[in-house]
């Protein structure tokens, strides 16, 4: 009967419970429907209240019949549960309502994101500040939980990343970079073996101030060569006192046992003799793994073919123009054939020559293709070391082929 009349069973039971207290004799479906539709004209009319006044708030205004939910026995009371349920104002557009809002003791809405919402940081706006509007940056000042307020779940109110504006265009367009050149440049490396060892740090800084590019450190162990000079401890003590490029030429036996020491000492380039090792390729890889450049040196009697297969892994090749072990020896021009062969096959390779270089023979080395010049006595014993370094640099650069 209830379903035929279109009344939901739970509504019927609720109305039966409510009507049972005030009108126990009313039990028919038609009476129930009449009371639900507000067409019960037999009830006593309640005086107009604030809920029925035209000036009342929209959600408080009673839009139903004044007789709805009342009877002659309770004319001044309204027992309709539906009428007691006041509708809240419309949700502001910047607050995204959740299916079930959970409020925490600190006054914030549940911070968990909505379904499929990106996990991004939300902006908390204090209650006493005005919402800046869509597409605007958040208000300045601290935005923390001590001000209270709601989480803003709108996509426009995310934390905005302040992207700096692009720089203004230059009045004149920048010139394109010059094309890469195959030309190698001169690098002058005074040999500290001819310096004053009592003032080694000062001598290094003096050479750099005169225009030197490298500081050539001759390391001898007294075994591979008959002389004994400085080692890794001196390099380590010198490193804090100079920013120069320490080109360490190791004339030692078993150079692989000194790689770690020179890396800790601060050497920039580790150059070993190919005659002193049995596995040069593995040693090159180890030197590079310790963030040092690597070079290979060959004696005057060692053929250049022994180093050519390894050039692709090297940063520099040193061609000795004197027998290693002592300074002040005479330049050996017959070694320039090795330099010419290396330059013909590797135009971009740094080729270093060491031994007997002076202003009178620098032209021969430069024309052969050497670009890294090691000189000791001719620089340190010159009346003007600056002029000698400048002469070496100009001669080498003038002899290099242009791009």
Coordinates of C-alpha atoms in Angstrom, one line a residue:
X1 CA 0.0 0.0 0.0
X2 CA 2.8 2.4 0.9
X3 CA 4.8 1.7 -2.2
X4 CA 1.7 1.9 -4.4
X5 CA 1.0 5.4 -3.2
X6 CA 4.6 6.5 -3.9
X7 CA 5.7 6.9 -0.3
X8 CA 9.1 5.6 0.7
X9 CA 8.8 3.1 3.6
X10 CA 11.3 5.0 5.8
X11 CA 9.3 8.3 5.2
X12 CA 6.1 6.5 6.2
X13 CA 7.6 5.1 9.4
X14 CA 9.0 8.5 10.3
X15 CA 5.7 10.3 9.8
X16 CA 3.8 7.6 11.7
X17 CA 6.1 8.1 14.7
X18 CA 5.7 11.9 14.5
X19 CA 1.9 11.9 14.0
X20 CA 1.5 9.2 16.6
X21 CA 2.3 11.7 19.4
X22 CA 0.0 14.5 18.3
X23 CA -2.7 12.9 16.1
X24 CA -3.0 9.2 17.0
X25 CA -6.3 8.8 15.0
X26 CA -4.7 9.8 11.7
X27 CA -3.4 6.6 10.1
X28 CA -4.6 6.7 6.5
X29 CA -2.3 7.1 3.5
X30 CA -4.3 10.0 2.1
X31 CA -3.9 11.8 5.4
X32 CA -0.2 11.2 5.3
X33 CA 0.1 12.4 1.7
X34 CA -2.0 15.5 2.5
X35 CA 0.3 16.4 5.3
X36 CA 3.4 15.8 3.3
X37 CA 2.2 18.0 0.4
X38 CA 1.1 20.8 2.6
X39 CA -2.6 20.6 1.6
X40 CA -3.9 20.1 5.1
X41 CA -6.2 23.1 5.4
X42 CA -7.7 22.0 8.6
X43 CA -4.7 22.8 10.7
X44 CA -4.4 26.0 12.6
X45 CA -2.3 28.6 10.8
X46 CA 0.8 29.6 12.6
X47 CA 1.5 33.4 12.8
X48 CA 4.1 34.7 10.4
X49 CA 7.6 34.3 11.9
X50 CA 11.0 35.5 11.0
X51 CA 11.5 32.4 8.9
X52 CA 8.6 33.5 6.7
X53 CA 9.5 37.2 6.5
X54 CA 10.5 38.5 3.0
X55 CA 13.7 39.9 4.5
X56 CA 15.0 36.7 5.9
X57 CA 18.1 35.0 4.5
X58 CA 17.4 32.8 1.5
X59 CA 18.5 29.6 3.4
X60 CA 16.3 30.5 6.4
X61 CA 13.2 31.5 4.4
X62 CA 10.4 29.0 4.7
X63 CA 9.1 28.3 1.2
X64 CA 6.7 25.6 2.2
X65 CA 3.1 25.9 3.3
X66 CA 2.6 27.6 6.7
X67 CA 0.6 24.6 7.8
X68 CA 3.2 22.0 6.9
X69 CA 4.1 19.8 9.8
X70 CA 1.7 21.4 12.3
X71 CA -1.6 20.4 13.9
X72 CA -4.2 22.2 16.1
X73 CA -2.5 20.7 19.1
X74 CA 1.0 22.2 18.4
X75 CA 0.3 25.3 16.3
X76 CA 3.4 27.1 17.6
X77 CA 5.9 24.3 17.1
X78 CA 7.4 22.8 14.0
X79 CA 8.3 19.1 14.3
X80 CA 9.4 18.6 10.7
X81 CA 12.9 17.3 10.6
X82 CA 13.3 18.4 7.0
X83 CA 12.5 22.0 7.9
X84 CA 15.0 22.0 10.8
X85 CA 17.8 21.0 8.5
X86 CA 19.1 24.4 7.4
X87 CA 21.0 24.7 4.2
X88 CA 24.4 26.3 4.5
X89 CA 25.5 29.1 2.2
X90 CA 27.0 28.2 -1.2
X91 CA 30.6 26.9 -1.1
X92 CA 33.0 29.7 -2.2
X93 CA 34.5 29.0 -5.6
X94 CA 38.0 28.6 -4.3
X95 CA 37.2 25.8 -1.9
X96 CA 36.8 22.4 -3.5
X97 CA 34.3 20.4 -1.4
X98 CA 35.2 16.9 -0.5
X99 CA 32.7 14.1 -0.3
X100 CA 33.1 13.9 3.5
X101 CA 34.9 16.9 5.1
X102 CA 37.0 15.9 8.0
X103 CA 38.0 18.8 10.3
X104 CA 41.1 18.5 12.5
X105 CA 41.5 20.1 15.9
X106 CA 43.8 22.8 14.5
X107 CA 41.0 24.0 12.2
X108 CA 42.3 22.7 8.9
X109 CA 40.5 20.7 6.3
X110 CA 41.7 17.2 5.8
X111 CA 45.0 17.7 3.9
X112 CA 44.9 14.4 2.0
X113 CA 44.5 15.1 -1.7
X114 CA 41.4 14.2 -3.7
X115 CA 41.3 11.1 -5.9
X116 CA 43.7 11.3 -8.8
X117 CA 44.9 14.8 -7.6
X118 CA 48.6 15.4 -8.2
X119 CA 50.7 15.3 -5.1
X120 CA 51.8 18.9 -5.0
X121 CA 52.3 21.3 -2.2
X122 CA 49.2 23.3 -1.2
X123 CA 49.2 26.9 -0.1
X124 CA 47.6 27.8 3.2
X125 CA 45.9 31.2 3.2
X126 CA 45.2 32.8 6.6
X127 CA 41.6 33.4 7.4
X128 CA 42.0 37.1 7.8
X129 CA 43.5 37.6 4.3
X130 CA 41.6 38.1 1.2
X131 CA 41.9 35.4 -1.5
X132 CA 44.1 36.9 -4.2
X133 CA 42.1 35.4 -7.1
X134 CA 42.8 32.9 -9.8
X135 CA 46.1 33.1 -11.5
X136 CA 47.6 35.5 -8.9
X137 CA 50.6 34.7 -6.7
X138 CA 50.0 33.9 -3.0
X139 CA 50.0 36.8 -0.5
X140 CA 53.4 37.9 0.9
X141 CA 54.4 37.1 4.4
X142 CA 54.5 33.9 6.5
X143 CA 51.8 31.4 5.5
X144 CA 51.9 28.8 8.3
X145 CA 49.4 26.9 10.4
X146 CA 49.6 29.5 13.2
X147 CA 47.1 31.7 11.4
X148 CA 44.5 29.0 10.9
X149 CA 42.4 28.7 7.8
X150 CA 41.6 26.2 5.2
X151 CA 43.7 24.3 2.7
X152 CA 43.1 25.6 -0.8
X153 CA 42.6 22.8 -3.2
X154 CA 42.0 24.8 -6.3
X155 CA 44.5 24.3 -9.1
X156 CA 45.1 28.0 -9.5
X157 CA 46.1 28.4 -5.9
X158 CA 49.1 26.1 -6.0
X159 CA 52.5 27.4 -4.8
X160 CA 53.7 29.5 -7.7
X161 CA 57.3 29.3 -8.8
X162 CA 58.6 32.8 -9.4
X163 CA 60.2 32.6 -12.8
X164 CA 62.4 35.5 -13.5
X165 CA 61.5 37.5 -16.6
X166 CA 63.6 37.0 -19.6
X167 CA 66.4 39.4 -20.1
X168 CA 65.7 42.3 -22.5
X169 CA 66.9 41.7 -26.0
X170 CA 70.2 43.3 -26.8
X171 CA 70.2 46.3 -29.1
X172 CA 72.7 44.5 -31.3
X173 CA 72.7 40.7 -31.9
X174 CA 75.6 38.8 -30.5
X175 CA 78.2 37.7 -33.0
X176 CA 78.3 33.9 -33.5
X177 CA 81.2 32.1 -31.9
X178 CA 84.3 31.7 -34.1
X179 CA 84.5 28.3 -35.9
X180 CA 86.6 25.7 -34.1
X181 CA 90.3 25.8 -35.1
X182 CA 92.6 22.9 -35.6
X183 CA 95.5 25.1 -34.5
X184 CA 97.3 24.1 -31.3
X185 CA 98.7 26.9 -29.1
X186 CA 102.0 27.4 -27.5
X187 CA 102.4 26.4 -23.8
X188 CA 105.6 27.4 -22.1
X189 CA 106.7 25.2 -19.1
X190 CA 109.7 26.3 -17.2
X191 CA 111.5 23.4 -15.6
X192 CA 111.8 23.9 -11.8
X193 CA 114.8 21.6 -11.8
X194 CA 116.9 24.8 -12.6
X195 CA 115.1 26.9 -9.9
X196 CA 116.2 27.8 -6.4
X197 CA 114.8 24.9 -4.4
X198 CA 115.1 26.9 -1.2
X199 CA 112.5 29.3 -2.6
X200 CA 110.5 26.8 -4.7
X201 CA 107.1 28.4 -4.0
X202 CA 108.3 31.9 -4.8
X203 CA 110.0 30.6 -8.0
X204 CA 106.7 29.0 -9.1
X205 CA 104.8 32.2 -8.6
X206 CA 107.6 34.2 -10.3
X207 CA 107.4 32.1 -13.4
X208 CA 103.6 32.4 -13.6
X209 CA 103.8 36.1 -13.3
X210 CA 106.3 36.2 -16.2
X211 CA 103.9 34.4 -18.5
X212 CA 104.5 30.7 -17.9
X213 CA 101.6 28.3 -18.7
X214 CA 102.9 25.1 -17.0
X215 CA 105.2 24.4 -14.1
X216 CA 107.4 21.4 -15.2
X217 CA 108.3 19.2 -12.2
X218 CA 111.1 16.7 -12.9
X219 CA 110.7 13.7 -10.6
X220 CA 113.7 11.3 -10.5
X221 CA 114.2 8.3 -8.3
X222 CA 117.9 7.6 -8.8
X223 CA 117.1 4.2 -10.4
X224 CA 115.5 4.8 -13.8
X225 CA 117.9 7.8 -14.1
X226 CA 121.1 8.3 -12.1
X227 CA 119.9 11.5 -10.5
X228 CA 117.6 12.0 -7.4
X229 CA 115.3 15.1 -7.2
X230 CA 111.9 16.0 -5.8
X231 CA 109.0 13.6 -5.2
X232 CA 105.3 13.5 -4.2
X233 CA 105.8 15.0 -0.7
X234 CA 107.4 18.2 -2.2
X235 CA 104.5 18.5 -4.7
X236 CA 102.0 18.1 -1.8
X237 CA 103.7 20.9 0.2
X238 CA 103.9 23.1 -2.9
X239 CA 100.3 22.7 -4.0
X240 CA 98.7 25.1 -1.4
X241 CA 101.1 27.9 -2.4
X242 CA 100.4 27.9 -6.2
X243 CA 97.5 27.6 -8.5
X244 CA 99.7 26.8 -11.5
X245 CA 99.4 23.7 -13.6
X246 CA 101.8 21.1 -12.2
X247 CA 103.2 19.1 -15.1
X248 CA 104.8 16.2 -13.3
X249 CA 107.4 14.3 -15.5
X250 CA 108.2 11.0 -13.7
X251 CA 111.6 9.6 -14.6
X252 CA 111.1 6.6 -12.3
X253 CA 110.9 2.8 -12.4
X254 CA 107.4 1.3 -11.9
X255 CA 105.5 4.5 -12.2
X256 CA 102.2 2.7 -11.4
X257 CA 103.1 2.6 -7.7
X258 CA 103.2 6.4 -7.5
X259 CA 99.9 7.3 -9.1
X260 CA 97.9 7.5 -5.9
X261 CA 100.6 9.5 -4.1
X262 CA 100.8 12.1 -6.9
X263 CA 97.0 12.3 -7.1
X264 CA 96.7 13.0 -3.4
X265 CA 99.6 15.5 -3.7
X266 CA 97.7 17.6 -6.3
X267 CA 99.4 16.9 -9.5
X268 CA 97.6 18.1 -12.6
X269 CA 99.4 15.9 -15.3
X270 CA 101.1 12.6 -14.7
X271 CA 103.6 11.8 -17.4
X272 CA 105.5 8.5 -17.2
X273 CA 108.1 6.9 -19.5
X274 CA 106.8 4.1 -21.7
X275 CA 110.2 2.3 -21.1
X276 CA 109.4 2.0 -17.4
X277 CA 106.1 0.1 -17.5
X278 CA 104.8 -3.1 -19.0
X279 CA 101.1 -2.1 -19.3
X280 CA 100.9 1.5 -20.4
X281 CA 97.2 1.3 -21.4
X282 CA 96.0 0.2 -17.9
X283 CA 98.2 2.9 -16.3
X284 CA 96.6 5.6 -18.5
X285 CA 93.2 4.4 -17.4
X286 CA 94.2 4.5 -13.8
X287 CA 95.6 8.0 -14.0
X288 CA 92.4 9.3 -15.7
X289 CA 90.3 7.6 -13.0
X290 CA 92.0 9.8 -10.4
X291 CA 91.1 13.0 -12.3
X292 CA 94.6 13.7 -13.6
X293 CA 95.7 14.2 -17.2
X294 CA 98.1 11.7 -18.6
X295 CA 101.1 11.9 -20.8
X296 CA 103.8 9.5 -22.1
X297 CA 107.5 10.3 -22.5
X298 CA 109.9 8.6 -24.8
X299 CA 113.7 8.7 -24.7
X300 CA 115.8 9.8 -27.7
X301 CA 116.5 6.2 -28.7
X302 CA 112.9 5.0 -28.3
X303 CA 111.0 4.8 -31.6
X304 CA 107.8 6.8 -31.8
X305 CA 105.9 3.8 -33.1
X306 CA 105.7 2.5 -29.5
X307 CA 103.5 5.3 -28.4
X308 CA 101.3 5.9 -31.5
X309 CA 98.8 3.1 -30.6
X310 CA 98.1 4.9 -27.3
X311 CA 97.8 8.5 -28.5
X312 CA 94.0 8.4 -28.6
X313 CA 94.0 7.9 -24.8
X314 CA 96.6 10.5 -24.0
X315 CA 96.5 14.2 -23.3
X316 CA 100.1 14.8 -24.2
X317 CA 103.2 13.1 -25.6
X318 CA 106.7 14.2 -24.4
X319 CA 109.6 13.7 -26.8
X320 CA 112.9 13.9 -24.9
X321 CA 115.6 15.9 -26.8
X322 CA 118.3 14.9 -24.3
X323 CA 119.0 11.8 -22.3
X324 CA 116.9 12.1 -19.2
X325 CA 118.5 12.6 -15.8
X326 CA 120.5 15.8 -15.8
X327 CA 119.8 19.4 -16.8
X328 CA 122.0 21.7 -19.0
X329 CA 122.5 19.1 -21.8
X330 CA 122.7 20.1 -25.5
X331 CA 119.7 19.9 -27.8
X332 CA 119.5 16.8 -30.1
X333 CA 117.9 18.0 -33.4
X334 CA 117.6 14.4 -34.7
X335 CA 114.7 13.8 -32.3
X336 CA 112.6 16.3 -34.3
X337 CA 111.7 13.5 -36.8
X338 CA 109.5 12.0 -34.1
X339 CA 107.8 15.3 -33.6
X340 CA 107.1 15.6 -37.3
X341 CA 105.6 12.2 -37.5
X342 CA 103.3 12.7 -34.5
X343 CA 102.2 16.1 -35.8
X344 CA 101.4 14.7 -39.2
X345 CA 99.1 12.0 -37.7
X346 CA 97.7 14.0 -34.8
X347 CA 97.3 17.7 -35.6
X348 CA 95.4 18.4 -32.3
X349 CA 97.8 16.7 -30.0
X350 CA 99.9 18.5 -27.4
X351 CA 103.5 17.6 -28.3
X352 CA 106.0 18.5 -25.6
X353 CA 109.8 18.7 -26.1
X354 CA 112.2 18.7 -23.2
X355 CA 115.9 19.1 -23.2
X356 CA 118.4 21.8 -24.3
X357 CA 115.6 24.2 -25.7
X358 CA 117.0 27.8 -26.1
X359 CA 116.3 30.9 -28.2
X360 CA 118.8 29.7 -30.8
X361 CA 117.0 26.3 -31.5
X362 CA 113.4 27.1 -30.7
X363 CA 112.7 27.7 -34.4
X364 CA 113.6 24.1 -35.2
X365 CA 111.3 22.6 -32.6
X366 CA 108.4 24.9 -33.6
X367 CA 108.7 24.1 -37.3
X368 CA 108.7 20.4 -36.5
X369 CA 105.3 20.8 -34.7
X370 CA 106.1 21.0 -31.0
X371 CA 103.8 23.3 -29.1
X372 CA 104.7 22.6 -25.4
X373 CA 108.2 23.9 -24.7
X374 CA 110.1 22.8 -21.6
X375 CA 113.1 24.9 -20.8
X376 CA 115.1 25.2 -17.6
X377 CA 118.5 26.9 -17.8
X378 CA 117.6 29.1 -20.8
X379 CA 114.8 30.7 -18.8
X380 CA 116.0 30.8 -15.2
X381 CA 119.6 31.9 -16.1
X382 CA 118.4 34.5 -18.6
X383 CA 118.8 38.2 -17.9
X384 CA 115.2 38.7 -18.8
X385 CA 113.1 35.4 -18.4
X386 CA 110.0 37.3 -19.5
X387 CA 111.6 38.0 -22.9
X388 CA 112.6 34.4 -23.4
X389 CA 109.1 33.1 -22.6
X390 CA 107.6 35.7 -25.0
X391 CA 110.0 34.6 -27.7
X392 CA 109.2 31.0 -27.2
X393 CA 105.5 31.6 -27.4
X394 CA 105.6 33.9 -30.5
X395 CA 107.9 31.4 -32.4
X396 CA 105.6 28.4 -31.7
X397 CA 102.4 30.2 -32.5
X398 CA 103.8 31.6 -35.8
X399 CA 105.0 28.2 -36.8
X400 CA 101.6 26.5 -36.3
X401 CA 99.3 26.1 -39.4
X402 CA 96.2 28.2 -39.3
X403 CA 92.7 26.8 -39.7

